[in-house]
Amino acid sequence: MGRWEPNARGRLEQAALALYGERGFEHVTVAEIAERAGLTERTFFRHYADKREVLFGGSNTLQEFLVGAVAEAPEATAPIDVVVAALESVGDFFKERHDHARKRQAIIEANPELQERELIKLETLATALAGALRERGVSESAASLTVQAGMAVFRVAFERWVNDTGQRDLAELIRESFEELRALTAGT
Amino acid sequence: MGRWEPNARGRLEQAALALYGERGFEHVTVAEIAERAGLTERTFFRHYADKREVLFGGSNTLQEFLVGAVAEAPEATAPIDVVVAALESVGDFFKERHDHARKRQAIIEANPELQERELIKLETLATALAGALRERGVSESAASLTVQAGMAVFRVAFERWVNDTGQRDLAELIRESFEELRALTAGT
């Protein structure tokens, strides 16, 4: 990450996204991504382990952010509210990335290998969040259920947000999905 | 599946489970599984696509069963109740399989490749269930959220059941987890 490669990660990500969109994930090589970004293959592998990983560059940041938000939530807050508030707060993280997220999602949905990686990233995130809840004194099984419910809300809201024209906030859609979950479990 | 190989699928499954448990998934070959089962490698591949798949032989049956249960639920039932009732009804499916499920889970948890396959199977199941709800006239986004919530309940309950001494019914644990989800989303 020397000075001679400003924003190499971002440039590689943009180049990969463009090429995957044009030709399909399967038909793009790392060499082509590096070339499009004006960088070398070696630089690519300094930043990303493989061709798939370049689409998941943000997941560590997202996870750290969410774990931090759970850890710092006010003590008296109910676990589910801690998780939903943390998820809502990622709205800002995605604010300027709607177009990027939409393109990325289309690429992932077209490829089983990428869907697989996406599922694993979500599972890793869920495990980390459950750990953060346990740190707050929540029991293991309650932490698990709370996080799984939160992830359900997040996934549905994220899908709505991606397919939306981009006018609505992700945070707003998360809140809305949570209210829906609340209503649908409220019983009859 | 000729008469000369009675219950080949089951025998291969048992042999694989035993060998994976003894030596670890990575260190077992298809040839060894076939040998332990008293069958040929060729027979193995007639029943299972690969070494992983032998641990997921029940997932199609489970999925068909659940989709059927959703389709046949009484018309007036709320979507979440349809899904939870369907999930509860798989209790019978697993009744005699606690020991098997416990061993299988330990093998899966020890191997990232298997965890991956498990996640994909669960996702495929979720997609099928959401489709079955849509067939009942539930909107796409409500179907999605309902099924994700149901899967959250199922996963947590299943984990509790597997780690339990086996005295409690899976159906009972599903009902209990659902009541917990209901309580935790009820708000303050």
mmCIF file of C-alpha atoms in Angstrom:
data_model
loop_
_atom_site.group_PDB
_atom_site.id
_atom_site.type_symbol
_atom_site.label_atom_id
_atom_site.label_comp_id
_atom_site.label_asym_id
_atom_site.label_seq_id
_atom_site.Cartn_x
_atom_site.Cartn_y
_atom_site.Cartn_z
ATOM 1 C CA MET A 1 0.000 0.000 0.000
ATOM 2 C CA GLY A 2 2.786 2.426 -0.899
ATOM 3 C CA ARG A 3 2.159 5.996 -1.988
ATOM 4 C CA TRP A 4 2.469 4.982 -5.633
ATOM 5 C CA GLU A 5 -0.842 3.126 -5.489
ATOM 6 C CA PRO A 6 -3.364 5.554 -4.066
ATOM 7 C CA ASN A 7 -6.614 3.828 -3.107
ATOM 8 C CA ALA A 8 -5.586 0.526 -4.681
ATOM 9 C CA ARG A 9 -8.324 -1.403 -2.840
ATOM 10 C CA GLY A 10 -11.073 0.897 -4.029
ATOM 11 C CA ARG A 11 -9.756 0.963 -7.592
ATOM 12 C CA LEU A 12 -9.590 -2.841 -7.723
ATOM 13 C CA GLU A 13 -13.086 -3.093 -6.321
ATOM 14 C CA GLN A 14 -14.486 -0.659 -8.894
ATOM 15 C CA ALA A 15 -12.676 -2.421 -11.733
ATOM 16 C CA ALA A 16 -13.900 -5.851 -10.610
ATOM 17 C CA LEU A 17 -17.466 -4.662 -10.251
ATOM 18 C CA ALA A 18 -17.436 -3.140 -13.718
ATOM 19 C CA LEU A 19 -15.882 -6.200 -15.352
ATOM 20 C CA TYR A 20 -18.115 -8.714 -13.530
ATOM 21 C CA GLY A 21 -21.122 -6.668 -14.615
ATOM 22 C CA GLU A 22 -19.981 -6.522 -18.236
ATOM 23 C CA ARG A 23 -18.870 -10.122 -18.743
ATOM 24 C CA GLY A 24 -20.072 -12.145 -15.793
ATOM 25 C CA PHE A 25 -17.991 -13.147 -12.764
ATOM 26 C CA GLU A 26 -16.855 -16.460 -14.312
ATOM 27 C CA HIS A 27 -15.302 -14.839 -17.356
ATOM 28 C CA VAL A 28 -13.077 -12.306 -15.659
ATOM 29 C CA THR A 29 -9.505 -12.959 -14.542
ATOM 30 C CA VAL A 30 -7.547 -11.275 -11.780
ATOM 31 C CA ALA A 31 -5.081 -10.066 -14.427
ATOM 32 C CA GLU A 32 -7.906 -8.270 -16.219
ATOM 33 C CA ILE A 33 -9.138 -6.638 -13.032
ATOM 34 C CA ALA A 34 -5.647 -5.422 -12.199
ATOM 35 C CA GLU A 35 -5.181 -4.094 -15.718
ATOM 36 C CA ARG A 36 -8.475 -2.220 -15.674
ATOM 37 C CA ALA A 37 -7.484 -0.669 -12.360
ATOM 38 C CA GLY A 38 -4.080 0.288 -13.715
ATOM 39 C CA LEU A 39 -2.358 -1.968 -11.174
ATOM 40 C CA THR A 40 -0.499 -5.272 -11.183
ATOM 41 C CA GLU A 41 -1.779 -8.736 -10.363
ATOM 42 C CA ARG A 42 0.655 -8.776 -7.488
ATOM 43 C CA THR A 43 -0.992 -5.696 -6.047
ATOM 44 C CA PHE A 44 -4.373 -7.392 -6.383
ATOM 45 C CA PHE A 45 -3.223 -10.310 -4.257
ATOM 46 C CA ARG A 46 -1.722 -7.954 -1.706
ATOM 47 C CA HIS A 47 -5.246 -6.663 -1.079
ATOM 48 C CA TYR A 48 -7.553 -9.595 -1.805
ATOM 49 C CA ALA A 49 -7.137 -13.348 -1.405
ATOM 50 C CA ASP A 50 -9.099 -14.169 -4.547
ATOM 51 C CA LYS A 51 -11.539 -13.051 -7.196
ATOM 52 C CA ARG A 52 -14.500 -13.508 -4.905
ATOM 53 C CA GLU A 53 -13.054 -11.619 -1.956
ATOM 54 C CA VAL A 54 -12.892 -8.345 -3.887
ATOM 55 C CA LEU A 55 -16.690 -8.185 -3.603
ATOM 56 C CA PHE A 56 -16.565 -8.574 0.168
ATOM 57 C CA GLY A 57 -13.927 -6.019 1.015
ATOM 58 C CA GLY A 58 -16.309 -4.091 3.244
ATOM 59 C CA SER A 59 -17.420 -6.967 5.448
ATOM 60 C CA ASN A 60 -14.692 -6.683 8.072
ATOM 61 C CA THR A 61 -15.310 -2.972 8.450
ATOM 62 C CA LEU A 62 -19.039 -3.579 8.711
ATOM 63 C CA GLN A 63 -18.551 -6.297 11.297
ATOM 64 C CA GLU A 64 -16.213 -4.203 13.450
ATOM 65 C CA PHE A 65 -18.622 -1.320 13.257
ATOM 66 C CA LEU A 66 -21.601 -3.453 14.305
ATOM 67 C CA VAL A 67 -19.761 -5.233 17.094
ATOM 68 C CA GLY A 68 -18.653 -1.820 18.378
ATOM 69 C CA ALA A 69 -22.202 -0.481 18.257
ATOM 70 C CA VAL A 70 -23.494 -3.475 20.235
ATOM 71 C CA ALA A 71 -20.714 -3.142 22.806
ATOM 72 C CA GLU A 72 -21.348 0.564 23.325
ATOM 73 C CA ALA A 73 -25.135 0.496 23.565
ATOM 74 C CA PRO A 74 -26.602 1.840 26.831
ATOM 75 C CA GLU A 75 -26.643 -0.820 29.515
ATOM 76 C CA ALA A 76 -30.377 -0.994 30.148
ATOM 77 C CA THR A 77 -31.334 -1.510 26.486
ATOM 78 C CA ALA A 78 -33.091 -4.782 25.619
ATOM 79 C CA PRO A 79 -30.902 -7.104 23.501
ATOM 80 C CA ILE A 80 -33.136 -6.966 20.417
ATOM 81 C CA ASP A 81 -33.161 -3.154 20.568
ATOM 82 C CA VAL A 82 -29.372 -3.147 20.843
ATOM 83 C CA VAL A 83 -29.089 -5.276 17.706
ATOM 84 C CA VAL A 84 -31.690 -3.400 15.687
ATOM 85 C CA ALA A 85 -30.205 -0.015 16.654
ATOM 86 C CA ALA A 86 -26.747 -1.252 15.639
ATOM 87 C CA LEU A 87 -28.114 -2.438 12.304
ATOM 88 C CA GLU A 88 -29.945 0.837 11.751
ATOM 89 C CA SER A 89 -26.719 2.707 12.339
ATOM 90 C CA VAL A 90 -25.120 1.029 9.308
ATOM 91 C CA GLY A 91 -27.479 3.084 7.174
ATOM 92 C CA ASP A 92 -24.764 5.738 7.054
ATOM 93 C CA PHE A 93 -22.202 3.159 5.999
ATOM 94 C CA PHE A 94 -24.259 2.420 2.876
ATOM 95 C CA LYS A 95 -25.654 5.888 2.225
ATOM 96 C CA GLU A 96 -23.463 6.773 -0.744
ATOM 97 C CA ARG A 97 -23.220 3.194 -1.945
ATOM 98 C CA HIS A 98 -26.644 2.415 -3.301
ATOM 99 C CA ASP A 99 -25.537 2.157 -6.907
ATOM 100 C CA HIS A 100 -22.527 0.090 -5.903
ATOM 101 C CA ALA A 101 -24.651 -2.210 -3.725
ATOM 102 C CA ARG A 102 -27.203 -2.717 -6.486
ATOM 103 C CA LYS A 103 -24.561 -3.740 -9.023
ATOM 104 C CA ARG A 104 -22.820 -5.954 -6.495
ATOM 105 C CA GLN A 105 -26.047 -7.709 -5.561
ATOM 106 C CA ALA A 106 -26.882 -8.492 -9.191
ATOM 107 C CA ILE A 107 -23.451 -10.073 -9.639
ATOM 108 C CA ILE A 108 -23.781 -12.141 -6.465
ATOM 109 C CA GLU A 109 -27.264 -13.344 -7.334
ATOM 110 C CA ALA A 110 -26.035 -14.599 -10.698
ATOM 111 C CA ASN A 111 -23.366 -16.846 -9.191
ATOM 112 C CA PRO A 112 -23.743 -19.712 -6.673
ATOM 113 C CA GLU A 113 -20.099 -19.468 -5.582
ATOM 114 C CA LEU A 114 -20.651 -15.835 -4.630
ATOM 115 C CA GLN A 115 -23.931 -16.564 -2.877
ATOM 116 C CA GLU A 116 -22.030 -19.107 -0.835
ATOM 117 C CA ARG A 117 -19.409 -16.561 0.191
ATOM 118 C CA GLU A 118 -22.162 -14.077 1.048
ATOM 119 C CA LEU A 119 -23.891 -16.600 3.313
ATOM 120 C CA ILE A 120 -20.649 -17.330 5.106
ATOM 121 C CA LYS A 121 -19.947 -13.640 5.644
ATOM 122 C CA LEU A 122 -23.436 -13.168 7.089
ATOM 123 C CA GLU A 123 -22.948 -16.179 9.352
ATOM 124 C CA THR A 124 -19.596 -14.861 10.551
ATOM 125 C CA LEU A 125 -21.231 -11.528 11.258
ATOM 126 C CA ALA A 126 -24.048 -13.231 13.200
ATOM 127 C CA THR A 127 -21.537 -15.174 15.297
ATOM 128 C CA ALA A 128 -19.600 -11.987 16.086
ATOM 129 C CA LEU A 129 -22.765 -10.139 17.081
ATOM 130 C CA ALA A 130 -23.922 -12.990 19.307
ATOM 131 C CA GLY A 131 -20.495 -12.867 20.963
ATOM 132 C CA ALA A 132 -20.889 -9.125 21.540
ATOM 133 C CA LEU A 133 -24.300 -9.701 23.142
ATOM 134 C CA ARG A 134 -22.879 -12.390 25.417
ATOM 135 C CA GLU A 135 -20.242 -9.884 26.509
ATOM 136 C CA ARG A 136 -23.168 -7.768 27.689
ATOM 137 C CA GLY A 137 -24.354 -10.628 29.878
ATOM 138 C CA VAL A 138 -26.997 -12.038 27.523
ATOM 139 C CA SER A 139 -27.269 -15.835 27.747
ATOM 140 C CA GLU A 140 -25.935 -17.859 24.853
ATOM 141 C CA SER A 141 -29.275 -19.066 23.588
ATOM 142 C CA ALA A 142 -31.003 -15.685 23.937
ATOM 143 C CA ALA A 143 -28.056 -14.054 22.132
ATOM 144 C CA SER A 144 -28.365 -16.536 19.316
ATOM 145 C CA LEU A 145 -32.087 -16.063 18.833
ATOM 146 C CA THR A 146 -31.855 -12.278 19.100
ATOM 147 C CA VAL A 147 -29.109 -12.087 16.508
ATOM 148 C CA GLN A 148 -30.835 -14.511 14.140
ATOM 149 C CA ALA A 149 -33.978 -12.390 14.367
ATOM 150 C CA GLY A 150 -31.941 -9.240 13.772
ATOM 151 C CA MET A 151 -30.231 -10.805 10.764
ATOM 152 C CA ALA A 152 -33.628 -11.795 9.351
ATOM 153 C CA VAL A 153 -34.720 -8.171 9.609
ATOM 154 C CA PHE A 154 -31.465 -6.920 8.122
ATOM 155 C CA ARG A 155 -31.516 -9.280 5.154
ATOM 156 C CA VAL A 156 -35.087 -8.474 4.226
ATOM 157 C CA ALA A 157 -34.528 -4.728 4.665
ATOM 158 C CA PHE A 158 -31.286 -4.809 2.707
ATOM 159 C CA GLU A 159 -32.969 -6.607 -0.174
ATOM 160 C CA ARG A 160 -35.759 -4.051 -0.198
ATOM 161 C CA TRP A 161 -33.250 -1.226 -0.105
ATOM 162 C CA VAL A 162 -31.194 -2.657 -2.972
ATOM 163 C CA ASN A 163 -34.289 -3.123 -5.136
ATOM 164 C CA ASP A 164 -35.638 0.294 -4.204
ATOM 165 C CA THR A 165 -35.000 3.284 -6.437
ATOM 166 C CA GLY A 166 -32.671 4.453 -3.695
ATOM 167 C CA GLN A 167 -34.863 7.173 -2.300
ATOM 168 C CA ARG A 168 -35.409 5.479 1.047
ATOM 169 C CA ASP A 169 -32.902 5.134 3.828
ATOM 170 C CA LEU A 170 -31.639 1.679 4.718
ATOM 171 C CA ALA A 171 -32.058 2.600 8.401
ATOM 172 C CA GLU A 172 -35.707 3.438 7.794
ATOM 173 C CA LEU A 173 -36.285 0.120 6.024
ATOM 174 C CA ILE A 174 -34.612 -1.776 8.873
ATOM 175 C CA ARG A 175 -36.893 -0.067 11.375
ATOM 176 C CA GLU A 176 -39.894 -0.855 9.190
ATOM 177 C CA SER A 177 -38.952 -4.542 8.787
ATOM 178 C CA PHE A 178 -38.449 -4.828 12.515
ATOM 179 C CA GLU A 179 -41.912 -3.377 13.139
ATOM 180 C CA GLU A 180 -43.243 -5.923 10.654
ATOM 181 C CA LEU A 181 -41.500 -8.761 12.458
ATOM 182 C CA ARG A 182 -42.942 -7.503 15.697
ATOM 183 C CA ALA A 183 -46.432 -7.391 14.170
ATOM 184 C CA LEU A 184 -46.193 -10.796 12.553
ATOM 185 C CA THR A 185 -45.061 -12.503 15.736
ATOM 186 C CA ALA A 186 -47.550 -10.595 17.893
ATOM 187 C CA GLY A 187 -50.003 -13.471 17.587
ATOM 188 C CA THR A 188 -53.670 -13.654 16.983
ATOM 189 C CA MET B 1 -30.515 -49.360 -6.404
ATOM 190 C CA GLY B 2 -30.932 -53.020 -7.304
ATOM 191 C CA ARG B 3 -32.075 -55.668 -4.847
ATOM 192 C CA TRP B 4 -28.498 -56.696 -4.221
ATOM 193 C CA GLU B 5 -27.838 -53.450 -2.352
ATOM 194 C CA PRO B 6 -30.554 -53.171 0.266
ATOM 195 C CA ASN B 7 -30.639 -49.721 1.872
ATOM 196 C CA ALA B 8 -27.409 -48.624 0.170
ATOM 197 C CA ARG B 9 -28.049 -44.937 0.940
ATOM 198 C CA GLY B 10 -28.538 -45.575 4.620
ATOM 199 C CA ARG B 11 -25.521 -47.852 4.849
ATOM 200 C CA LEU B 12 -23.308 -45.319 3.119
ATOM 201 C CA GLU B 13 -24.592 -42.589 5.420
ATOM 202 C CA GLN B 14 -23.899 -44.652 8.534
ATOM 203 C CA ALA B 15 -20.436 -45.631 7.305
ATOM 204 C CA ALA B 16 -19.550 -42.025 6.436
ATOM 205 C CA LEU B 17 -20.764 -40.727 9.773
ATOM 206 C CA ALA B 18 -18.746 -43.328 11.650
ATOM 207 C CA LEU B 19 -15.570 -42.702 9.635
ATOM 208 C CA TYR B 20 -15.844 -38.895 9.761
ATOM 209 C CA GLY B 21 -16.301 -39.161 13.504
ATOM 210 C CA GLU B 22 -13.289 -41.438 13.931
ATOM 211 C CA ARG B 23 -10.791 -39.716 11.647
ATOM 212 C CA GLY B 24 -12.209 -36.333 10.718
ATOM 213 C CA PHE B 25 -14.010 -35.491 7.471
ATOM 214 C CA GLU B 26 -10.804 -34.421 5.675
ATOM 215 C CA HIS B 27 -9.068 -37.735 6.187
ATOM 216 C CA VAL B 28 -11.713 -40.056 4.825
ATOM 217 C CA THR B 29 -12.020 -41.079 1.171
ATOM 218 C CA VAL B 30 -15.101 -42.190 -0.743
ATOM 219 C CA ALA B 31 -13.412 -45.553 -1.304
ATOM 220 C CA GLU B 32 -13.129 -46.043 2.456
ATOM 221 C CA ILE B 33 -16.770 -45.135 3.025
ATOM 222 C CA ALA B 34 -17.880 -47.586 0.355
ATOM 223 C CA GLU B 35 -15.666 -50.301 1.797
ATOM 224 C CA ARG B 36 -16.975 -49.801 5.325
ATOM 225 C CA ALA B 37 -20.522 -50.016 3.978
ATOM 226 C CA GLY B 38 -19.677 -53.182 2.043
ATOM 227 C CA LEU B 39 -20.400 -51.442 -1.254
ATOM 228 C CA THR B 40 -18.428 -50.120 -4.223
ATOM 229 C CA GLU B 41 -17.284 -46.588 -4.939
ATOM 230 C CA ARG B 42 -19.464 -46.672 -8.006
ATOM 231 C CA THR B 43 -22.493 -47.328 -5.831
ATOM 232 C CA PHE B 44 -21.510 -44.401 -3.638
ATOM 233 C CA PHE B 45 -21.578 -42.046 -6.597
ATOM 234 C CA ARG B 46 -24.900 -43.443 -7.747
ATOM 235 C CA HIS B 47 -26.380 -42.162 -4.500
ATOM 236 C CA TYR B 48 -24.310 -39.110 -3.571
ATOM 237 C CA ALA B 49 -22.546 -36.489 -5.681
ATOM 238 C CA ASP B 50 -19.614 -36.162 -3.300
ATOM 239 C CA LYS B 51 -18.199 -36.731 0.155
ATOM 240 C CA ARG B 52 -20.071 -33.779 1.584
ATOM 241 C CA GLU B 53 -23.462 -34.669 0.162
ATOM 242 C CA VAL B 54 -23.658 -37.917 2.129
ATOM 243 C CA LEU B 55 -24.266 -35.800 5.240
ATOM 244 C CA PHE B 56 -27.165 -33.968 3.605
ATOM 245 C CA GLY B 57 -29.099 -36.903 2.211
ATOM 246 C CA GLY B 58 -32.180 -35.970 4.216
ATOM 247 C CA SER B 59 -32.485 -32.366 3.099
ATOM 248 C CA ASN B 60 -34.643 -32.961 0.023
ATOM 249 C CA THR B 61 -37.064 -35.091 1.992
ATOM 250 C CA LEU B 62 -37.191 -32.467 4.725
ATOM 251 C CA GLN B 63 -37.785 -29.688 2.214
ATOM 252 C CA GLU B 64 -40.577 -31.558 0.408
ATOM 253 C CA PHE B 65 -42.179 -32.345 3.716
ATOM 254 C CA LEU B 66 -42.067 -28.709 4.894
ATOM 255 C CA VAL B 67 -43.271 -27.265 1.597
ATOM 256 C CA GLY B 68 -46.153 -29.753 1.671
ATOM 257 C CA ALA B 69 -47.043 -28.792 5.236
ATOM 258 C CA VAL B 70 -47.103 -25.094 4.309
ATOM 259 C CA ALA B 71 -49.228 -25.766 1.231
ATOM 260 C CA GLU B 72 -51.767 -27.832 3.167
ATOM 261 C CA ALA B 73 -52.189 -25.566 6.192
ATOM 262 C CA PRO B 74 -55.733 -24.282 6.800
ATOM 263 C CA GLU B 75 -56.476 -21.224 4.716
ATOM 264 C CA ALA B 76 -57.148 -18.747 7.500
ATOM 265 C CA THR B 77 -53.903 -19.422 9.394
ATOM 266 C CA ALA B 78 -51.486 -16.498 9.750
ATOM 267 C CA PRO B 79 -48.285 -16.983 7.700
ATOM 268 C CA ILE B 80 -45.970 -17.158 10.721
ATOM 269 C CA ASP B 81 -48.220 -19.776 12.329
ATOM 270 C CA VAL B 82 -48.196 -21.787 9.101
ATOM 271 C CA VAL B 83 -44.392 -21.781 9.074
ATOM 272 C CA VAL B 84 -43.953 -22.533 12.764
ATOM 273 C CA ALA B 85 -46.521 -25.352 12.650
ATOM 274 C CA ALA B 86 -44.756 -26.835 9.620
ATOM 275 C CA LEU B 87 -41.429 -26.668 11.443
ATOM 276 C CA GLU B 88 -42.928 -28.219 14.571
ATOM 277 C CA SER B 89 -44.220 -31.085 12.487
ATOM 278 C CA VAL B 90 -40.669 -32.103 11.540
ATOM 279 C CA GLY B 91 -40.213 -33.145 15.135
ATOM 280 C CA ASP B 92 -41.411 -36.629 14.090
ATOM 281 C CA PHE B 93 -38.931 -36.666 11.225
ATOM 282 C CA PHE B 94 -36.086 -36.343 13.726
ATOM 283 C CA LYS B 95 -37.553 -38.311 16.619
ATOM 284 C CA GLU B 96 -35.441 -41.425 16.237
ATOM 285 C CA ARG B 97 -32.430 -39.547 14.923
ATOM 286 C CA HIS B 98 -31.106 -37.676 17.923
ATOM 287 C CA ASP B 99 -27.903 -39.655 18.184
ATOM 288 C CA HIS B 100 -27.375 -39.431 14.436
ATOM 289 C CA ALA B 101 -28.053 -35.682 14.433
ATOM 290 C CA ARG B 102 -25.669 -35.081 17.321
ATOM 291 C CA LYS B 103 -22.810 -36.918 15.605
ATOM 292 C CA ARG B 104 -23.543 -35.238 12.296
ATOM 293 C CA GLN B 105 -23.578 -31.779 13.890
ATOM 294 C CA ALA B 106 -20.197 -32.331 15.547
ATOM 295 C CA ILE B 107 -18.690 -33.300 12.181
ATOM 296 C CA ILE B 108 -20.196 -30.284 10.425
ATOM 297 C CA GLU B 109 -19.054 -27.864 13.109
ATOM 298 C CA ALA B 110 -15.484 -29.101 12.762
ATOM 299 C CA ASN B 111 -15.286 -28.347 9.045
ATOM 300 C CA PRO B 112 -15.813 -25.011 7.227
ATOM 301 C CA GLU B 113 -16.597 -26.738 3.910
ATOM 302 C CA LEU B 114 -19.439 -28.605 5.576
ATOM 303 C CA GLN B 115 -20.715 -25.507 7.349
ATOM 304 C CA GLU B 116 -20.862 -23.871 3.937
ATOM 305 C CA ARG B 117 -22.927 -26.692 2.502
ATOM 306 C CA GLU B 118 -25.213 -26.573 5.540
ATOM 307 C CA LEU B 119 -25.812 -22.839 5.064
ATOM 308 C CA ILE B 120 -26.670 -23.347 1.411
ATOM 309 C CA LYS B 121 -29.108 -26.131 2.232
ATOM 310 C CA LEU B 122 -30.809 -23.906 4.794
ATOM 311 C CA GLU B 123 -30.981 -21.058 2.289
ATOM 312 C CA THR B 124 -32.474 -23.349 -0.357
ATOM 313 C CA LEU B 125 -35.026 -24.508 2.186
ATOM 314 C CA ALA B 126 -35.878 -20.893 3.090
ATOM 315 C CA THR B 127 -36.366 -20.008 -0.583
ATOM 316 C CA ALA B 128 -38.658 -23.001 -1.100
ATOM 317 C CA LEU B 129 -40.727 -22.134 1.972
ATOM 318 C CA ALA B 130 -41.059 -18.503 0.897
ATOM 319 C CA GLY B 131 -42.270 -19.767 -2.484
ATOM 320 C CA ALA B 132 -44.857 -21.969 -0.749
ATOM 321 C CA LEU B 133 -46.096 -18.974 1.246
ATOM 322 C CA ARG B 134 -46.383 -16.866 -1.897
ATOM 323 C CA GLU B 135 -48.507 -19.652 -3.410
ATOM 324 C CA ARG B 136 -50.860 -19.006 -0.495
ATOM 325 C CA GLY B 137 -51.146 -15.363 -1.536
ATOM 326 C CA VAL B 138 -48.599 -13.922 0.897
ATOM 327 C CA SER B 139 -46.686 -10.984 -0.614
ATOM 328 C CA GLU B 140 -43.078 -11.556 -1.542
ATOM 329 C CA SER B 141 -41.587 -9.361 1.146
ATOM 330 C CA ALA B 142 -43.873 -10.651 3.907
ATOM 331 C CA ALA B 143 -43.090 -14.224 2.838
ATOM 332 C CA SER B 144 -39.392 -13.513 3.024
ATOM 333 C CA LEU B 145 -39.510 -11.970 6.486
ATOM 334 C CA THR B 146 -41.824 -14.677 7.837
ATOM 335 C CA VAL B 147 -39.603 -17.467 6.577
ATOM 336 C CA GLN B 148 -36.413 -15.808 7.811
ATOM 337 C CA ALA B 149 -38.000 -15.457 11.242
ATOM 338 C CA GLY B 150 -39.118 -19.081 11.118
ATOM 339 C CA MET B 151 -35.639 -20.225 10.132
ATOM 340 C CA ALA B 152 -34.155 -18.236 13.021
ATOM 341 C CA VAL B 153 -36.466 -20.082 15.401
ATOM 342 C CA PHE B 154 -35.703 -23.430 13.775
ATOM 343 C CA ARG B 155 -31.941 -23.008 13.871
ATOM 344 C CA VAL B 156 -31.875 -21.995 17.511
ATOM 345 C CA ALA B 157 -34.281 -24.773 18.498
ATOM 346 C CA PHE B 158 -32.390 -27.364 16.491
ATOM 347 C CA GLU B 159 -29.124 -26.392 18.151
ATOM 348 C CA ARG B 160 -30.737 -26.663 21.573
ATOM 349 C CA TRP B 161 -32.199 -30.028 20.672
ATOM 350 C CA VAL B 162 -28.884 -31.389 19.392
ATOM 351 C CA ASN B 163 -27.065 -30.268 22.517
ATOM 352 C CA ASP B 164 -29.817 -31.534 24.782
ATOM 353 C CA THR B 165 -29.583 -34.981 26.331
ATOM 354 C CA GLY B 166 -32.347 -35.932 23.929
ATOM 355 C CA GLN B 167 -35.170 -36.021 26.414
ATOM 356 C CA ARG B 168 -37.023 -33.076 24.939
ATOM 357 C CA ASP B 169 -38.962 -33.025 21.710
ATOM 358 C CA LEU B 170 -37.704 -30.902 18.854
ATOM 359 C CA ALA B 171 -41.287 -29.735 18.263
ATOM 360 C CA GLU B 172 -41.496 -28.553 21.863
ATOM 361 C CA LEU B 173 -38.227 -26.644 21.556
ATOM 362 C CA ILE B 174 -39.407 -24.999 18.326
ATOM 363 C CA ARG B 175 -42.591 -23.851 20.041
ATOM 364 C CA GLU B 176 -40.547 -22.563 22.981
ATOM 365 C CA SER B 177 -38.101 -20.657 20.757
ATOM 366 C CA PHE B 178 -40.986 -19.125 18.879
ATOM 367 C CA GLU B 179 -42.540 -17.945 22.127
ATOM 368 C CA GLU B 180 -39.167 -16.475 23.041
ATOM 369 C CA LEU B 181 -38.954 -14.657 19.712
ATOM 370 C CA ARG B 182 -42.441 -13.346 20.298
ATOM 371 C CA ALA B 183 -41.477 -12.139 23.772
ATOM 372 C CA LEU B 184 -38.224 -10.564 22.696
ATOM 373 C CA THR B 185 -39.821 -8.593 19.876
ATOM 374 C CA ALA B 186 -42.842 -7.622 21.972
ATOM 375 C CA GLY B 187 -41.136 -4.373 22.876
ATOM 376 C CA THR B 188 -40.798 -2.445 26.042
#
